[in-house]
Tab-separated table of C-alpha atoms in Angstrom:
chain	number	residue	atom	x	y	z
A	1	PRO	CA	-0.364	0.344	-0.046
A	2	THR	CA	1.149	3.493	-0.544
A	3	VAL	CA	2.604	5.615	2.837
A	4	VAL	CA	-0.580	7.948	4.041
A	5	PRO	CA	0.158	9.739	6.517
A	6	THR	CA	-1.452	9.301	10.547
A	7	GLY	CA	-5.237	8.358	11.101
A	8	TRP	CA	-5.539	7.701	7.151
A	9	GLU	CA	-5.849	3.522	5.462
A	10	ALA	CA	-5.053	2.680	1.802
A	11	VAL	CA	-7.776	0.379	0.849
A	12	TRP	CA	-7.386	-1.813	-2.813
A	13	SER	CA	-10.421	-1.232	-4.591
A	14	GLU	CA	-11.403	-5.205	-6.236
A	15	ASP	CA	-13.710	-3.331	-8.697
A	16	TYR	CA	-11.769	-0.248	-9.395
A	17	ASP	CA	-8.380	-1.514	-9.727
A	18	ARG	CA	-7.096	1.402	-7.924
A	19	TYR	CA	-6.518	2.151	-3.845
A	20	TYR	CA	-9.263	4.531	-2.056
A	21	TYR	CA	-8.444	6.534	1.420
A	22	TYR	CA	-9.668	5.757	4.558
A	23	ASN	CA	-10.500	8.057	7.622
A	24	LEU	CA	-10.512	5.935	10.616
A	25	ALA	CA	-11.438	8.769	13.362
A	26	GLU	CA	-14.327	9.805	11.235
A	27	GLY	CA	-14.904	6.325	9.210
A	28	THR	CA	-15.307	8.121	5.030
A	29	SER	CA	-12.755	6.983	2.076
A	30	THR	CA	-11.793	9.966	-1.016
A	31	TRP	CA	-10.222	8.388	-4.022
A	32	SER	CA	-7.759	11.500	-3.476
A	33	ARG	CA	-4.596	11.145	-0.881
A	34	PRO	CA	-4.352	12.711	1.759
A	35	VAL	CA	-1.340	15.006	2.419
A	36	TYR	CA	1.154	15.733	5.133
A	37	VAL	CA	0.597	18.561	6.849
A	38	PRO	CA	2.835	19.613	9.433
A	39	THR	CA	1.962	22.032	12.107
A	40	PRO	CA	3.606	25.394	11.917
A	41	ASN	CA	5.609	25.875	14.563
A	42	ILE	CA	4.421	29.101	16.563
A	43	SER	CA	4.558	31.297	19.435
A	44	PRO	CA	1.990	31.126	21.336
A	45	ARG	CA	1.470	34.917	21.268
A	46	PHE	CA	0.567	34.379	17.517
A	47	HIS	CA	-2.562	32.564	17.932
A	48	LYS	CA	-5.434	33.170	17.142
A	49	PRO	CA	-8.382	32.565	19.004
A	50	ASP	CA	-10.665	30.520	16.970
A	51	GLU	CA	-7.073	27.897	16.389
A	52	ASP	CA	-7.074	27.952	20.350
A	53	ALA	CA	-10.372	26.324	20.274
A	54	HIS	CA	-9.541	23.717	17.947
A	55	GLN	CA	-6.695	22.553	19.502
A	56	ALA	CA	-9.123	22.446	23.275
A	57	ARG	CA	-11.833	20.677	21.588
A	58	ASN	CA	-9.183	18.102	20.030
A	59	TYR	CA	-7.752	18.173	23.564
A	60	ASP	CA	-11.258	17.197	24.942
A	61	TYR	CA	-11.445	14.870	22.463
A	62	LEU	CA	-8.612	12.391	22.355
A	63	SER	CA	-9.106	12.787	26.405
A	64	GLU	CA	-12.672	11.416	26.581
A	65	THR	CA	-11.324	8.564	23.731
A	66	LEU	CA	-7.266	7.645	24.984
A	67	GLU	CA	-8.504	6.748	28.501
A	68	TYR	CA	-7.117	4.832	31.217
A	69	ARG	CA	-8.294	1.188	30.846
A	70	VAL	CA	-7.950	-1.302	33.685
A	71	CYS	CA	-6.931	-4.594	31.860
A	72	GLY	CA	-7.660	-2.053	28.586
A	73	ILE	CA	-10.585	-2.374	28.848
A	74	TRP	CA	-12.831	-0.984	31.232
A	75	ARG	CA	-12.548	3.648	31.751
A	76	LEU	CA	-10.955	3.704	35.419
A	77	LYS	CA	-12.813	6.530	36.664
A	78	PRO	CA	-14.695	7.142	40.430
A	79	TRP	CA	-17.284	5.319	41.335
A	80	PRO	CA	-19.999	8.505	41.492
A	81	SER	CA	-22.273	9.119	44.582
A	82	HIS	CA	-25.030	10.064	42.622
A	83	GLY	CA	-27.817	8.451	41.697
A	84	GLU	CA	-27.661	9.240	37.632
A	85	GLY	CA	-24.334	9.616	37.707
A	86	ARG	CA	-24.186	5.999	39.029
A	87	ARG	CA	-26.020	5.751	35.679
A	88	ALA	CA	-23.956	6.313	33.153
A	89	ALA	CA	-21.238	4.878	34.946
A	90	ARG	CA	-22.961	1.207	34.273
A	91	VAL	CA	-24.189	1.615	31.138
A	92	ALA	CA	-20.663	3.426	30.279
A	93	PHE	CA	-19.288	-0.635	32.660
A	94	LEU	CA	-21.488	-1.926	30.233
A	95	GLN	CA	-20.898	-0.541	27.247
A	96	ASP	CA	-16.643	-1.542	27.974
A	97	SER	CA	-17.803	-5.249	29.112
A	98	LEU	CA	-19.406	-4.942	25.281
A	99	GLY	CA	-15.987	-6.461	23.170
A	100	ALA	CA	-15.441	-9.163	26.407
A	101	LEU	CA	-18.139	-10.446	26.140
A	102	ILE	CA	-18.066	-10.919	23.070
A	103	SER	CA	-14.368	-12.396	22.840
A	104	VAL	CA	-15.997	-15.128	26.041
A	105	THR	CA	-18.880	-15.762	23.305
A	106	LEU	CA	-16.728	-16.540	20.351
A	107	LEU	CA	-15.157	-18.533	21.498
A	108	THR	CA	-17.202	-20.534	23.743
A	109	TYR	CA	-19.667	-21.048	20.977
A	110	PRO	CA	-18.382	-23.621	19.386
A	111	VAL	CA	-17.047	-25.877	22.753
A	112	VAL	CA	-21.381	-24.706	24.009
A	113	LEU	CA	-22.987	-27.029	20.881
A	114	GLN	CA	-20.799	-29.100	20.973
A	115	GLN	CA	-21.380	-29.788	25.483
A	116	LEU	CA	-25.023	-30.086	23.909
A	117	SER	CA	-24.896	-32.027	20.832
A	118	ALA	CA	-23.131	-34.885	23.473
A	119	PHE	CA	-26.771	-35.461	24.630
A	120	LEU	CA	-27.765	-36.665	21.773
A	121	ARG	CA	-25.356	-38.825	20.173
A	122	CYS	CA	-26.447	-42.962	20.288
A	123	ASP	CA	-24.797	-45.032	19.002
A	124	ASP	CA	-24.947	-48.839	18.370
A	125	LEU	CA	-21.869	-50.550	21.219
A	126	SER	CA	-22.591	-53.862	21.702
A	127	GLY	CA	-24.034	-54.776	18.516
A	128	THR	CA	-27.160	-56.081	19.675
A	129	GLY	CA	-29.376	-53.351	17.422
A	130	GLU	CA	-29.634	-52.066	20.483
A	131	MET	CA	-29.166	-47.641	20.092
A	132	VAL	CA	-28.025	-46.203	23.727
A	133	LEU	CA	-26.860	-43.371	24.303
A	134	LEU	CA	-22.997	-42.189	23.772
A	135	LEU	CA	-22.872	-40.103	27.391
A	136	ALA	CA	-24.963	-42.708	29.565
A	137	PRO	CA	-24.561	-45.548	27.947
A	138	ASP	CA	-27.623	-46.438	30.273
A	139	LEU	CA	-30.883	-44.787	28.645
A	140	LEU	CA	-31.095	-45.911	25.316
A	141	CYS	CA	-32.267	-44.003	22.216
A	142	GLY	CA	-35.841	-43.333	22.606
A	143	GLY	CA	-37.196	-43.820	25.727
A	144	MET	CA	-38.629	-41.738	27.831
A	145	ALA	CA	-35.979	-40.706	29.810
A	146	GLN	CA	-33.318	-40.255	26.299
A	147	THR	CA	-36.427	-38.817	24.739
A	148	ARG	CA	-36.533	-36.386	27.710
A	149	LEU	CA	-33.758	-35.128	28.155
A	150	ALA	CA	-32.839	-34.589	23.665
A	151	GLY	CA	-36.357	-32.628	23.677
A	152	VAL	CA	-33.471	-30.064	26.171
A	153	ALA	CA	-30.743	-30.601	24.132
A	154	TRP	CA	-32.237	-29.684	20.539
A	155	LEU	CA	-33.876	-26.728	22.135
A	156	GLY	CA	-30.947	-25.578	23.702
A	157	VAL	CA	-28.235	-26.664	20.653
A	158	ALA	CA	-31.255	-23.789	18.838
A	159	LEU	CA	-31.412	-21.287	20.287
A	160	TRP	CA	-27.527	-21.489	20.835
A	161	GLY	CA	-26.554	-22.007	17.009
A	162	VAL	CA	-28.551	-19.517	15.066
A	163	GLY	CA	-29.502	-17.052	18.882
A	164	ILE	CA	-25.616	-16.149	18.425
A	165	PRO	CA	-25.030	-15.865	15.119
A	166	ALA	CA	-28.672	-13.601	14.798
A	167	VAL	CA	-26.847	-11.570	17.861
A	168	VAL	CA	-23.768	-10.720	15.626
A	169	TYR	CA	-25.613	-9.559	12.779
A	170	GLY	CA	-27.495	-7.602	14.477
A	171	LEU	CA	-25.078	-5.758	16.316
A	172	CYS	CA	-23.044	-5.364	13.215
A	173	PHE	CA	-25.788	-4.171	11.325
A	174	SER	CA	-26.936	-1.578	14.136
A	175	HIS	CA	-23.545	-0.670	14.083
A	176	SER	CA	-22.841	-0.497	10.060
A	177	SER	CA	-23.019	3.940	9.971
A	178	THR	CA	-20.461	3.544	12.910
A	179	ILE	CA	-17.339	0.480	11.862
A	180	GLY	CA	-14.445	3.102	10.998
A	181	LYS	CA	-15.062	5.563	14.748
A	182	PHE	CA	-12.407	4.211	17.813
A	183	ASP	CA	-15.560	2.811	20.139
A	184	SER	CA	-16.986	0.749	17.847
A	185	ARG	CA	-13.922	-0.760	16.711
A	186	VAL	CA	-12.649	-1.346	20.843
A	187	SER	CA	-16.710	-3.065	21.401
A	188	LEU	CA	-16.918	-4.690	18.036
A	189	GLY	CA	-13.551	-4.955	16.262
A	190	LEU	CA	-12.985	-8.593	17.203
A	191	ILE	CA	-16.635	-9.886	14.859
A	192	PHE	CA	-15.184	-8.321	11.600
A	193	ALA	CA	-11.770	-6.166	12.392
A	194	GLN	CA	-10.275	-9.263	9.790
A	195	TYR	CA	-12.536	-8.992	7.114
A	196	GLU	CA	-12.985	-5.835	4.313
A	197	ARG	CA	-15.735	-3.072	5.063
A	198	ARG	CA	-18.064	-4.918	2.868
A	199	TYR	CA	-18.063	-7.621	5.088
A	200	PHE	CA	-18.123	-6.623	8.327
A	201	CYS	CA	-20.807	-9.843	8.982
A	202	TRP	CA	-19.441	-11.850	7.744
A	203	GLU	CA	-18.324	-13.804	10.850
A	204	SER	CA	-22.592	-14.263	10.965
A	205	VAL	CA	-21.838	-16.698	8.319
A	206	VAL	CA	-18.671	-18.407	10.414
A	207	LEU	CA	-20.615	-19.105	13.039
A	208	LEU	CA	-23.830	-20.923	10.893
A	209	VAL	CA	-20.968	-23.173	9.338
A	210	ARG	CA	-20.272	-24.512	12.384
A	211	PHE	CA	-23.678	-25.026	13.275
A	212	ALA	CA	-24.602	-26.516	10.008
A	213	ALA	CA	-21.238	-28.691	10.440
A	214	VAL	CA	-22.420	-29.777	14.224
A	215	THR	CA	-25.853	-30.476	13.299
A	216	THR	CA	-25.864	-32.944	10.433
A	217	SER	CA	-24.316	-35.408	12.532
A	218	LEU	CA	-26.412	-35.565	15.289
A	219	SER	CA	-29.300	-37.087	13.194
A	220	PRO	CA	-29.921	-40.741	15.031
A	221	ALA	CA	-32.154	-42.297	11.874
A	222	ALA	CA	-28.869	-41.489	9.304
A	223	PRO	CA	-26.497	-43.939	8.970
A	224	ARG	CA	-22.716	-43.583	9.784
A	225	GLU	CA	-22.263	-42.215	5.505
A	226	MET	CA	-25.717	-40.231	5.315
A	227	ARG	CA	-22.991	-37.478	7.541
A	228	LEU	CA	-20.451	-37.583	6.650
A	229	VAL	CA	-21.622	-36.989	3.188
A	230	LEU	CA	-23.867	-33.913	4.661
A	231	LEU	CA	-19.978	-32.638	6.713
A	232	LEU	CA	-18.563	-32.757	3.273
A	233	ALA	CA	-21.660	-30.973	1.797
A	234	VAL	CA	-21.069	-27.715	4.483
A	235	GLY	CA	-17.700	-27.489	4.272
A	236	ASN	CA	-17.497	-27.632	0.501
A	237	VAL	CA	-20.579	-25.312	0.298
A	238	ALA	CA	-18.268	-23.195	2.938
A	239	SER	CA	-15.757	-24.081	0.939
A	240	PHE	CA	-16.769	-22.684	-1.633
A	241	MET	CA	-18.391	-19.472	-1.155
A	242	HIS	CA	-15.129	-18.333	1.517
A	243	HIS	CA	-13.318	-19.160	-2.224
A	244	ALA	CA	-16.209	-16.992	-3.983
A	245	SER	CA	-16.552	-14.365	-1.954
A	246	GLU	CA	-13.188	-13.524	-0.528
A	247	PRO	CA	-14.514	-11.339	2.544
């Protein structure tokens, strides 16, 4: 990429075979290459009032943005004593915690799916044709106890497997206009940082592919060969989508 001033990013456009320039602070883009303009070293007595006001606003913006944070996440401020201030502090704490909550959710998403699917996996362990639950071989698949357990497990798989991608997509879509701003990058950067701007919601597609890969192997009526074919089909479709889109 071409060299650009601080605060700008040169992004290659596949559609137009040229670079466009993205302003990280304002979230805007332009085809014109930004030019670095050095600040003249002028004595304070020659400063104009509007220049002083502009510098003060910049200082206030940096003071609000570049705050001391615990573990780089939570803003380190004294807890207010009055009600309105406490309410604002709680909102700020929840906003700061959003990024950490997203990180934990994305990391535990496949693990939770695997744990829930363990209550649905049945197989013939004795060779007699009796399907038993692999997690608890004393439970026959199709029995009353296993049926109730499977119903709860299927509900958890559906809510977790589809709900989390839906929440991720909703968060990305609601911040689509402010995706280049500092606060959005701090809170949601883990979701869309690795993708191009037009594919900022692609992480929800990745989660749905994982959900499909888990659920295709859970059908007790389908033979193993059929489940393997379904898994290969899901993998091939996901690979084709990724290579065709190149997010």
